[in-house]
CSV table of C-alpha atoms and ligand atoms in Angstrom, one decimal:
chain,number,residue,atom,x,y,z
D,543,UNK,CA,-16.6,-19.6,13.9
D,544,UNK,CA,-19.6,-17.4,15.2
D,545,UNK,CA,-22.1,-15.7,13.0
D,546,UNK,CA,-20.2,-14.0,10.2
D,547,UNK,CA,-20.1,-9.9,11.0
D,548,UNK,CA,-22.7,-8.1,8.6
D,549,UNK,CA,-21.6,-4.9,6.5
D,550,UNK,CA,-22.8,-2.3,5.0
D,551,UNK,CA,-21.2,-1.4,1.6
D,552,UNK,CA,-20.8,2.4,0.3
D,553,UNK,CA,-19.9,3.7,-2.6
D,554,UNK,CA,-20.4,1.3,-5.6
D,555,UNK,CA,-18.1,3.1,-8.3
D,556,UNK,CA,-14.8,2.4,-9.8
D,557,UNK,CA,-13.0,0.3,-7.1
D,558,UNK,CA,-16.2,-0.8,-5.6
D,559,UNK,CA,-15.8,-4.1,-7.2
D,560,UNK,CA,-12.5,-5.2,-5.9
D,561,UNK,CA,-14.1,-4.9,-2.7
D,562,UNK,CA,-17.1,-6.5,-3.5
D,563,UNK,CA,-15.1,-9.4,-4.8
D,564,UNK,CA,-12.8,-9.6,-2.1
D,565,UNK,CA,-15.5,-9.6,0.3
D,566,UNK,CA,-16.5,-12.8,-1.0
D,567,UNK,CA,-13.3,-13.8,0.1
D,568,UNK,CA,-13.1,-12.7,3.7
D,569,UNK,CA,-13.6,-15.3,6.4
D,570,UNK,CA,-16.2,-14.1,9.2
D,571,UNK,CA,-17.9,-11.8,7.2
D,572,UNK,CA,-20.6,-10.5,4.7
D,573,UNK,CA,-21.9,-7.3,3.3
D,574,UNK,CA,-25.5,-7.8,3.1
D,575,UNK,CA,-26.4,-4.4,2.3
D,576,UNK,CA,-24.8,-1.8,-0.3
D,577,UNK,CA,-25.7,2.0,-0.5
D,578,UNK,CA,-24.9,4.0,-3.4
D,579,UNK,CA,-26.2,7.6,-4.0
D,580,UNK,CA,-26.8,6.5,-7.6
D,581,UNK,CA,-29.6,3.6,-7.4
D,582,UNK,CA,-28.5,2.8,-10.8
D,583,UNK,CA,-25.3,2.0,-9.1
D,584,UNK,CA,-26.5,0.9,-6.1
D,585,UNK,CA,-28.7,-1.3,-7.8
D,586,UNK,CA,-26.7,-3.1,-10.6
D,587,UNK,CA,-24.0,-4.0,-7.8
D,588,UNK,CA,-26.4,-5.5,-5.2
D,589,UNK,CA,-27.7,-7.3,-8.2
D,590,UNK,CA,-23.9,-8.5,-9.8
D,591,UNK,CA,-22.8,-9.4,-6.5
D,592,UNK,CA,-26.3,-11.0,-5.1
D,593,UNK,CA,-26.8,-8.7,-2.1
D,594,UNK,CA,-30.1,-8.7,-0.5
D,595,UNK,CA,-30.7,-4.7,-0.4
D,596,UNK,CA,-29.6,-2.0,-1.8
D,597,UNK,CA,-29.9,1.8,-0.7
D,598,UNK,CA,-29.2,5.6,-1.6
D,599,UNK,CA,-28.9,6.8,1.9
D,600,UNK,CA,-26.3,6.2,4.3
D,601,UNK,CA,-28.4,6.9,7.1
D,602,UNK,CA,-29.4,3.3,6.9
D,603,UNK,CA,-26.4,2.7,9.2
D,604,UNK,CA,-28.8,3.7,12.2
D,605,UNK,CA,-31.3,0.7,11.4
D,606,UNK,CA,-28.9,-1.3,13.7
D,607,UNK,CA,-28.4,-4.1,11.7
D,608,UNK,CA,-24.7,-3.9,10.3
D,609,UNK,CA,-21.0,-5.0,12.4
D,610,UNK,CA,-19.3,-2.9,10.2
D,611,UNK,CA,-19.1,-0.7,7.2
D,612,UNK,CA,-17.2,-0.4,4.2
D,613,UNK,CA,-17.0,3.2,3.0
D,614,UNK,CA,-15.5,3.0,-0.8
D,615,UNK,CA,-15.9,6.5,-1.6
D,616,UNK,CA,-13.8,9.9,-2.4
D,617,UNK,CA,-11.6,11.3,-0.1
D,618,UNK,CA,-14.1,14.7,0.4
D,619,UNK,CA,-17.2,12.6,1.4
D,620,UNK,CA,-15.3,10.5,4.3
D,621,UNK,CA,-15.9,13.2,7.2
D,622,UNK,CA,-19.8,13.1,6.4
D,623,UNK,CA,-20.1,9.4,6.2
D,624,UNK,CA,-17.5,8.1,8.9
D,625,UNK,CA,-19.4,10.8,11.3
D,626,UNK,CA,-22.8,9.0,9.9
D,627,UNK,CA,-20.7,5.7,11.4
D,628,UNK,CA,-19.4,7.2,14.4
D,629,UNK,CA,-23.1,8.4,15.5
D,630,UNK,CA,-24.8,5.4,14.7
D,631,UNK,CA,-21.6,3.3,16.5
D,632,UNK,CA,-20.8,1.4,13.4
D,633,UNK,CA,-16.8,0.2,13.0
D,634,UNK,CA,-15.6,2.1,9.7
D,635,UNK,CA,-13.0,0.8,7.4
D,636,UNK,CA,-12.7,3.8,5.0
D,637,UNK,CA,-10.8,4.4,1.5
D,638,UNK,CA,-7.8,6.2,0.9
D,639,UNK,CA,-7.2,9.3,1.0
D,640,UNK,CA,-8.4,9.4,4.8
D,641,UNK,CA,-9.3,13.5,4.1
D,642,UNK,CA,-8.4,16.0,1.6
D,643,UNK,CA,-6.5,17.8,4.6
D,644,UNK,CA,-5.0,17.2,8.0
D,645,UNK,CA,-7.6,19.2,9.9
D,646,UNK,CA,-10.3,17.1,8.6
D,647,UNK,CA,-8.3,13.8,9.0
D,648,UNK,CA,-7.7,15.3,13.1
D,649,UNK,CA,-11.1,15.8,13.3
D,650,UNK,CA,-12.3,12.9,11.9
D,651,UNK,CA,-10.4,10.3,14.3
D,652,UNK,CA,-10.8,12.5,17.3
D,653,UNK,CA,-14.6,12.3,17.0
D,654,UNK,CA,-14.2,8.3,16.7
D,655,UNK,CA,-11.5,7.7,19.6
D,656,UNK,CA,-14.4,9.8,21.3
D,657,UNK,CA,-17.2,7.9,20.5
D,658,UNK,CA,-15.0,4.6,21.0
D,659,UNK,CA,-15.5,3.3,17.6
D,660,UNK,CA,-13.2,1.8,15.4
D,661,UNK,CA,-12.1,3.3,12.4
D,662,UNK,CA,-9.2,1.5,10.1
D,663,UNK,CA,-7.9,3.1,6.9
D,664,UNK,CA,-8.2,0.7,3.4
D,665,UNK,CA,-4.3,1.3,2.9
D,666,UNK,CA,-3.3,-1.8,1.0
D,667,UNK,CA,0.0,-1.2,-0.5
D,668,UNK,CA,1.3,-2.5,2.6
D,669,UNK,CA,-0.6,-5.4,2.2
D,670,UNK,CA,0.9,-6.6,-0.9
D,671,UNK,CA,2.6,-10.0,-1.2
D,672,UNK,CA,5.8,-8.0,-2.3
D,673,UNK,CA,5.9,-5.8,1.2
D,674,UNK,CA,4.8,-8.5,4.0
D,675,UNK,CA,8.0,-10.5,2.5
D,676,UNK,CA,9.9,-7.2,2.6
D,677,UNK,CA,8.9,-6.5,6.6
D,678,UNK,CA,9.8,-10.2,7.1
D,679,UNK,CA,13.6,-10.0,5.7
D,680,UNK,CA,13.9,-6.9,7.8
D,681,UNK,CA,12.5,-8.5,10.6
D,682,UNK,CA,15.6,-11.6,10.7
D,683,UNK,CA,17.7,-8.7,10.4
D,684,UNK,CA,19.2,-10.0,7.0
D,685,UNK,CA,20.6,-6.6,6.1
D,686,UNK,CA,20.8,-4.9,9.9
D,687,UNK,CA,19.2,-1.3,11.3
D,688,UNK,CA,17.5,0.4,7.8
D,689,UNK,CA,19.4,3.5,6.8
D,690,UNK,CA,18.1,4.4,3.6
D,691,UNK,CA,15.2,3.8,1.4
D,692,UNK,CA,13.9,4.9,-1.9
D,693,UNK,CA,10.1,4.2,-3.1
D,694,UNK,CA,9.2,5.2,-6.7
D,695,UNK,CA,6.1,4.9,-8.8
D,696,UNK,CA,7.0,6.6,-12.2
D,697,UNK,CA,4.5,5.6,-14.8
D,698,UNK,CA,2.0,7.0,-17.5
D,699,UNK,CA,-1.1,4.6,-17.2
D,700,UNK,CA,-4.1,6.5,-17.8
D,701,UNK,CA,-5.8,6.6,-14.1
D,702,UNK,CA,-8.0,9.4,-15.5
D,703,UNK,CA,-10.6,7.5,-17.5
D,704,UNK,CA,-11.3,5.5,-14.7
D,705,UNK,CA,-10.8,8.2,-12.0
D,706,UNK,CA,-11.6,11.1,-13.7
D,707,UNK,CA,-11.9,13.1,-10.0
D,708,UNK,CA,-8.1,12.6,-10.1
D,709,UNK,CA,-8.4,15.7,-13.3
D,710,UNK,CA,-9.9,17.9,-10.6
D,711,UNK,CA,-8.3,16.8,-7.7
D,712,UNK,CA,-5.9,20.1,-6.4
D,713,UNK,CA,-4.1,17.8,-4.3
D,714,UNK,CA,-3.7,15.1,-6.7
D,715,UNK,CA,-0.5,13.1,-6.5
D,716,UNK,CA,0.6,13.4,-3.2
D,717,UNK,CA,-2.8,12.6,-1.6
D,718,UNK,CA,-3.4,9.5,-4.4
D,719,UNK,CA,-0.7,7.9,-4.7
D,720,UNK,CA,1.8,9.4,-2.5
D,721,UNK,CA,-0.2,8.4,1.0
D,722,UNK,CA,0.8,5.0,-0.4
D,723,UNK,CA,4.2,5.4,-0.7
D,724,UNK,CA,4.2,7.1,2.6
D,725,UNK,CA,2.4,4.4,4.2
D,726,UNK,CA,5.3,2.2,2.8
D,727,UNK,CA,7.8,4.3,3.9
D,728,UNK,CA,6.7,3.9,7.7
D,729,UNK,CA,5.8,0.1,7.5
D,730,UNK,CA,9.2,-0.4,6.1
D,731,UNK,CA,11.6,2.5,7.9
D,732,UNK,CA,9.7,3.4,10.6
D,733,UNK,CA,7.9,6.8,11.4
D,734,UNK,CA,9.3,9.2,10.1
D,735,UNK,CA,9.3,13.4,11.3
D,736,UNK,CA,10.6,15.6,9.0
D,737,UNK,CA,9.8,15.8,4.8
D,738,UNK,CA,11.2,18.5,2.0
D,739,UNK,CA,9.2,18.2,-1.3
D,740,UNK,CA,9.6,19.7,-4.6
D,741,UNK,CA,6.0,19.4,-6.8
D,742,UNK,CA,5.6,19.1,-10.6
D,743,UNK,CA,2.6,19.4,-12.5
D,744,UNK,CA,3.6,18.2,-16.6
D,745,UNK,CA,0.2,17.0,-17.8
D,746,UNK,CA,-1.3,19.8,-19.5
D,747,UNK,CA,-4.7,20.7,-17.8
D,748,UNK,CA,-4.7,19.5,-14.5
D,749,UNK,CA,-5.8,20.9,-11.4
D,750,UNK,CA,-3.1,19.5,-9.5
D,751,UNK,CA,0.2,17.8,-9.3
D,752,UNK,CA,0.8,14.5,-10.7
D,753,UNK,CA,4.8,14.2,-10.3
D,754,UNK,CA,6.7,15.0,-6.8
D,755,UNK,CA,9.8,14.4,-4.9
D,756,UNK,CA,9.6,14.0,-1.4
D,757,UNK,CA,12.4,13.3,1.3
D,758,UNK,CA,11.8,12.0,4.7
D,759,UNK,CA,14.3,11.7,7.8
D,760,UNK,CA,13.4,9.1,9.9
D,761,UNK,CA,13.1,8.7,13.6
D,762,UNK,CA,15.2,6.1,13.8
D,763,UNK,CA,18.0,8.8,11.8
D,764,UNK,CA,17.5,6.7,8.2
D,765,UNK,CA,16.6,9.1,5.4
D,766,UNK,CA,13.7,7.6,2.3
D,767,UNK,CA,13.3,9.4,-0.8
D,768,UNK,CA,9.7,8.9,-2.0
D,769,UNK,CA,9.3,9.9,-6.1
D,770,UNK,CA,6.3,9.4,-7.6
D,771,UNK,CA,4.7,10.5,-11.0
D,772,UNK,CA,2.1,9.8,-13.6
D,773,UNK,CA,4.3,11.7,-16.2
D,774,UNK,CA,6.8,9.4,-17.0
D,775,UNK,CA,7.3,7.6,-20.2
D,776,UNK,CA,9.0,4.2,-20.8
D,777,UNK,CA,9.1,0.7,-21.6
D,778,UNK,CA,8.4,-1.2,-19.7
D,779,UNK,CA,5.4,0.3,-18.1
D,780,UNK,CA,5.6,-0.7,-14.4
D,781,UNK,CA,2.3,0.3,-13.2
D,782,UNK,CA,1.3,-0.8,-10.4
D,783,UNK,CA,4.4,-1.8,-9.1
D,784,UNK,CA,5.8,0.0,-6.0
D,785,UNK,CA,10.3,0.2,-6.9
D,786,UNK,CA,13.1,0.6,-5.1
D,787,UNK,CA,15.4,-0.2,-2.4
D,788,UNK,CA,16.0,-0.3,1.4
D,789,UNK,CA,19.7,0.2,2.6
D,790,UNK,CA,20.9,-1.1,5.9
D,791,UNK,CA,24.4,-1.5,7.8
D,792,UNK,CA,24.8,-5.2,6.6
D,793,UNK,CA,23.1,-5.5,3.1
D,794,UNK,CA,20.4,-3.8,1.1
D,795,UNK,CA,17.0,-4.8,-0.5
D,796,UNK,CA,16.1,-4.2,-3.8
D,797,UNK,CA,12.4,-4.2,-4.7
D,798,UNK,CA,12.6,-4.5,-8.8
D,799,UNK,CA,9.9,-4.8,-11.9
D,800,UNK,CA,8.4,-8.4,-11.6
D,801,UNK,CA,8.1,-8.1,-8.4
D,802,UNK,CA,11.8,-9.2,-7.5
D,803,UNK,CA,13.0,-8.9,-4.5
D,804,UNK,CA,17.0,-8.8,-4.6
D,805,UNK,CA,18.5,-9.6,-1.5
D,806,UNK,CA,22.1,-8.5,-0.9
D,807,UNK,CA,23.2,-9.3,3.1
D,808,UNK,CA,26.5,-11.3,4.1
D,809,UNK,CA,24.9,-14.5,3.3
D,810,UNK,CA,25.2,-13.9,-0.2
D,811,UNK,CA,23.1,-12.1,-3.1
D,812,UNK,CA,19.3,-14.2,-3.8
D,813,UNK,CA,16.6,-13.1,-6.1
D,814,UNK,CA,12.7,-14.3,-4.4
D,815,UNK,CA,9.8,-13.5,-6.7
D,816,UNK,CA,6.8,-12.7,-5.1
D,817,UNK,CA,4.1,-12.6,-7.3
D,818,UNK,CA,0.7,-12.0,-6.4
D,819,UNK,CA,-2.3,-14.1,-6.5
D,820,UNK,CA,-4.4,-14.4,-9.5
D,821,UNK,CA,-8.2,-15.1,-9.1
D,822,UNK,CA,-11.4,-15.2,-11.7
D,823,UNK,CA,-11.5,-11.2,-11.0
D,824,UNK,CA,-8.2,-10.1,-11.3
D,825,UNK,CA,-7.2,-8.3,-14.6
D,826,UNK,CA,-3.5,-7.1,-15.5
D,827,UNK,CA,-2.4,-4.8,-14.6
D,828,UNK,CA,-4.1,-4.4,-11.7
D,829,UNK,CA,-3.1,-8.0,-9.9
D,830,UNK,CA,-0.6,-6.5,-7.2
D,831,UNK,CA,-3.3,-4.0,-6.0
D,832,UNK,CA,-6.2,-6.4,-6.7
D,833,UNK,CA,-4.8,-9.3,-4.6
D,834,UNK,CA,-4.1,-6.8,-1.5
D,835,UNK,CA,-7.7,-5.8,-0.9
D,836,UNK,CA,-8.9,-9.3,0.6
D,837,UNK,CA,-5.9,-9.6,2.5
D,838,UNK,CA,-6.4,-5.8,4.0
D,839,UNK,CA,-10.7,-6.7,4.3
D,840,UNK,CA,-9.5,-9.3,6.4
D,841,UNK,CA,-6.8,-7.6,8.6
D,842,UNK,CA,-9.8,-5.6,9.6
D,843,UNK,CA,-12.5,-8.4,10.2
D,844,UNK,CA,-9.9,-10.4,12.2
D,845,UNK,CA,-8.9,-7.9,14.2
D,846,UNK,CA,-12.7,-6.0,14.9
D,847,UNK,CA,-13.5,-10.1,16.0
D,848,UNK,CA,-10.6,-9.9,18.4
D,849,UNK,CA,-10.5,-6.4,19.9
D,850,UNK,CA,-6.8,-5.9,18.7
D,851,UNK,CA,-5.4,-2.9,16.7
D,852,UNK,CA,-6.0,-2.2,13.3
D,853,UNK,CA,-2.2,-2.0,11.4
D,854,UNK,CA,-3.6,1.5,9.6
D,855,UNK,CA,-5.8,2.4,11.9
D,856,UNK,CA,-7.3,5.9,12.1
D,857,UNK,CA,-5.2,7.0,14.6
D,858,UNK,CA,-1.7,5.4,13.1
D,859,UNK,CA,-2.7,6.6,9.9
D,860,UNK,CA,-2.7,10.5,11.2
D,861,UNK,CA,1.3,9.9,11.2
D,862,UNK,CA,1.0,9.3,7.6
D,863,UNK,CA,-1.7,12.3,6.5
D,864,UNK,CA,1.0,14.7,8.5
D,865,UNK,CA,3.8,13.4,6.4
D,866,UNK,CA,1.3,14.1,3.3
D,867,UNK,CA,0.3,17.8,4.7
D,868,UNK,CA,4.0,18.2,5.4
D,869,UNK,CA,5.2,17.8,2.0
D,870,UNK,CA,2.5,20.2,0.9
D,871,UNK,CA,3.7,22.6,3.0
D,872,UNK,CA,7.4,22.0,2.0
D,873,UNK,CA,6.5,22.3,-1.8
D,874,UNK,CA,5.0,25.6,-1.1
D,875,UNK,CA,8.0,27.3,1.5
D,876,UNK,CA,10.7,25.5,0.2
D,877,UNK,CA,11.1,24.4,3.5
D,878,UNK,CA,11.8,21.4,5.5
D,879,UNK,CA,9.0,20.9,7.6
D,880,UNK,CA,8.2,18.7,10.3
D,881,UNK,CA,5.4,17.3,11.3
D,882,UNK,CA,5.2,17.8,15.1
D,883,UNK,CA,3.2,20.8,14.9
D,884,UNK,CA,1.2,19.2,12.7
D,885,UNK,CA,0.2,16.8,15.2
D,886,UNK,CA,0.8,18.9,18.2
D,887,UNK,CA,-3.3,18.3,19.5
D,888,UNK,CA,-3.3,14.4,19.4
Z,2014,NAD,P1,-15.9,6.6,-7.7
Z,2014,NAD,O1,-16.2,8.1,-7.7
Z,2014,NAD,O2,-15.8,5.9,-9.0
Z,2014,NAD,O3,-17.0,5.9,-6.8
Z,2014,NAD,C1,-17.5,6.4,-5.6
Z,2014,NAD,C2,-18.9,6.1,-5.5
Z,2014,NAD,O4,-19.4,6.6,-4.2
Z,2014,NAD,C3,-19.8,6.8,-6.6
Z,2014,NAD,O5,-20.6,5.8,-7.2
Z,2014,NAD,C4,-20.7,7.8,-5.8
Z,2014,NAD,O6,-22.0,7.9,-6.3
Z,2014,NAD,C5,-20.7,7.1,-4.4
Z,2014,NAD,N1,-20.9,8.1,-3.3
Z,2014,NAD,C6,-20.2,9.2,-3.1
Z,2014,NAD,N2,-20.7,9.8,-2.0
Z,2014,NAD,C7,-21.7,9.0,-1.5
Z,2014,NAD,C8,-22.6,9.1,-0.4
Z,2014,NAD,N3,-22.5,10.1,0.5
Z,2014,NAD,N4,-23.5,8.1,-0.2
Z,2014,NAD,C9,-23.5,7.0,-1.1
Z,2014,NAD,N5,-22.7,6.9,-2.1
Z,2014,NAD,C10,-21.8,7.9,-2.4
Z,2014,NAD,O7,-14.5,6.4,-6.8
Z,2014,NAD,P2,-13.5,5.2,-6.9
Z,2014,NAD,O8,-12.5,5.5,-8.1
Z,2014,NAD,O9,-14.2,3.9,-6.8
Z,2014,NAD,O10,-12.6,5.5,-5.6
Z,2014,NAD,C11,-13.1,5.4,-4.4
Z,2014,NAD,C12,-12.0,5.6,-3.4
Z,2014,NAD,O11,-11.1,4.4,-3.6
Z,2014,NAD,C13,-11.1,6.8,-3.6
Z,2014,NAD,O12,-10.8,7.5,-2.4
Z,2014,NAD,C14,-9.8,6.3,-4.3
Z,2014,NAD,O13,-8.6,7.0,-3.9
Z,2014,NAD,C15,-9.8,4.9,-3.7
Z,2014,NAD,N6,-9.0,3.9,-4.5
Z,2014,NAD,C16,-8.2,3.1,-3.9
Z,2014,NAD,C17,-7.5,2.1,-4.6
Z,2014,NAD,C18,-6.7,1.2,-3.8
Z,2014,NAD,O14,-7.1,0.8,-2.7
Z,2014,NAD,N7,-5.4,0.9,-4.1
Z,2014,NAD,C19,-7.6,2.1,-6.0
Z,2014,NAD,C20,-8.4,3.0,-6.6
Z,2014,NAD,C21,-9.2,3.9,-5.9
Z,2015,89V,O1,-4.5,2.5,-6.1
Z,2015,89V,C1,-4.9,3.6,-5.9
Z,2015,89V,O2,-5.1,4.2,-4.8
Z,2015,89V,C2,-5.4,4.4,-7.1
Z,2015,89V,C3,-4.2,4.7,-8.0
Z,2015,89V,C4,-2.9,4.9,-7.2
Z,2015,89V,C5,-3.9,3.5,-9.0
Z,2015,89V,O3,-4.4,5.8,-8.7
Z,2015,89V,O4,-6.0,5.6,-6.7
């Protein structure tokens, strides 16, 4: 293999070193530089994870001297620092939430299809063990033409110690952990145009929602229902597992806690367990997500080496933020609404 591509890494917070691990990982690349706005930060990660320089401005992506970047920061900072990217022709892999809004996530991939760089979303979900297996049983057709899905995150784990943006966030559960679920829904069902939502908000003092019910028809005519909330009680607690089940004309798939995949189809009824990988920096509960960031990092790295499309690239990913801005707008009207005018400009 050629020289390995060299990174720049942004945003050395919470997350930050799940990347930084899993960067270790990743074949045909390194990040030899990180940039934190904090040089305490900035500092104590180049220094834990034995990166040669460490920064507090971004602009350093114009020194000409990284492949990539890595941009591991809040959803309301990405249109300032993929545009930092864009200018200095740098190909962006960026966080989740892509933008707080549709507008901004429009703006933001319009100004990199522009420019011709290339700009992938971090979406992992879809890059867990649990849901490559899942595409592949849909793929042999072991339960025919998906009809019906349900998705469901429904725990109480305390995300705000860690994340305490997520207090402050207005657009809180939907844009965190719902963009997930979304992505999901489309990797699994196919795109989908239409969404009716009903928002809850049951933790006292928050700025936003952090329970909602969202319903999605399909292109393909199935129908998902996406439920997700941070309000739920009970035993188990299934955190960070993704439930549920996808219905098709021969069989159904259930996706169940231990990351069980039940397979019901005409050649019979099977359990496959598809647990994810442990490593020396992987930490209950956070395994399923943990083990999905190298194999995301190096979706991107292998296909930035070959030219090819990024799976969640800026551009697919707009299909997603529409469903998200959709369901917003449905929570609000009471409406259906669909996402066509949404995306009317692209
Ligand atoms: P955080 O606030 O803990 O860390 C962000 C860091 O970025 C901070 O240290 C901050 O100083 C730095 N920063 C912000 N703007 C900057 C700028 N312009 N230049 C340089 N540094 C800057 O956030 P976090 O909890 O680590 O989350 C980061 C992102 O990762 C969020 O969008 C979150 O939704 C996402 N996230 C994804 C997963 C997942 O992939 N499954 C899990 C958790 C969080
Ligand atoms: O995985 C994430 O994106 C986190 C979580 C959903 C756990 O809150 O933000």
């Amino acid at each position: 293999m050629s020289q390995p591509l060299k990174g720049l890494f942004i945003g050395a917070g919470f997350f930050s070193r799940n990347h930084l691990h899993a960067w270790a990982e990743v074949r045909g690349a390194e990040i030899t530089a990180i940039c934190d706005r904090d040089p305490a930060r900035a500092e104590a990660a180049a220094k834990e994870f034995g990166i040669g320089e460490w920064h507090t401005d971004a602009a350093v992506l114009h020194s000409g001297r990284f492949d990539f970047v890595d941009i591991c920061t809040t959803m309301e900072t990405h249109e300032e620092l993929v545009a930092l990217a864009v200018a200095a022709r740098v190909p962006v892999i960026v966080q989740k939430p892509f933008a707080p809004d549709i507008a901004t996530c429009l703006r933001i991939e319009a100004g990199a299809r522009a420019a011709g760089v290339p700009v992938m979303l971090h979406e992992n979900f879809r890059f867990q063990k649990i849901f490559r297996r899942l595409r592949e049983i849909l793929d042999a057709g072991e339960i025919g033409e998906v009809t019906f899905g349900r998705l469901n995150w429904r725990n109480d784990i305390d995300v705000y110690t860690n994340q305490p943006y997520l207090l402050k966030t207005e657009r809180f559960m939907i844009m965190d952990v719902g963009i997930h679920m979304l992505d999901l829904a489309r990797f699994l069902l196919g795109d989908a145009h239409a969404v009716s939502c009903f928002n809850q908000s049951v933790k006292e003092g928050l700025a936003g929602e952090d329970a909602a019910t969202l319903m999605l028809r399909h292109d393909n005519r199935a129908v998902s229902v996406v439920d997700i909330s941070y309000a739920t009680h009970k035993t188990p607690n299934t955190f960070p597992q993704t439930l549920g089940e996808i219905e098709g004309r021969l069989g159904t798939v259930q996706i169940l806690d231990g990351q069980v995949l039940r397979i019901h189809s005409p050649a019979g009824l099977r359990d496959e367990v598809i647990a994810p990988d442990q490593r020396s920096w992987t930490s209950a509960p956070w395994t399923q997500i943990q083990d999905s960031v190298p194999r995301t990092q190096q979706h991107f790295i292998d296909a930035l080496r070959a030219g090819t499309a990024f799976e969640t690239s800026a551009r697919d990913s707009l299909q997603t933020y529409a469903l998200a801005e959709a369901a917003y707008r449905s929570a609000a009207s009471g409406a259906v609404v669909k996402t066509a005018d949404l995306l009317k400009d692209i």
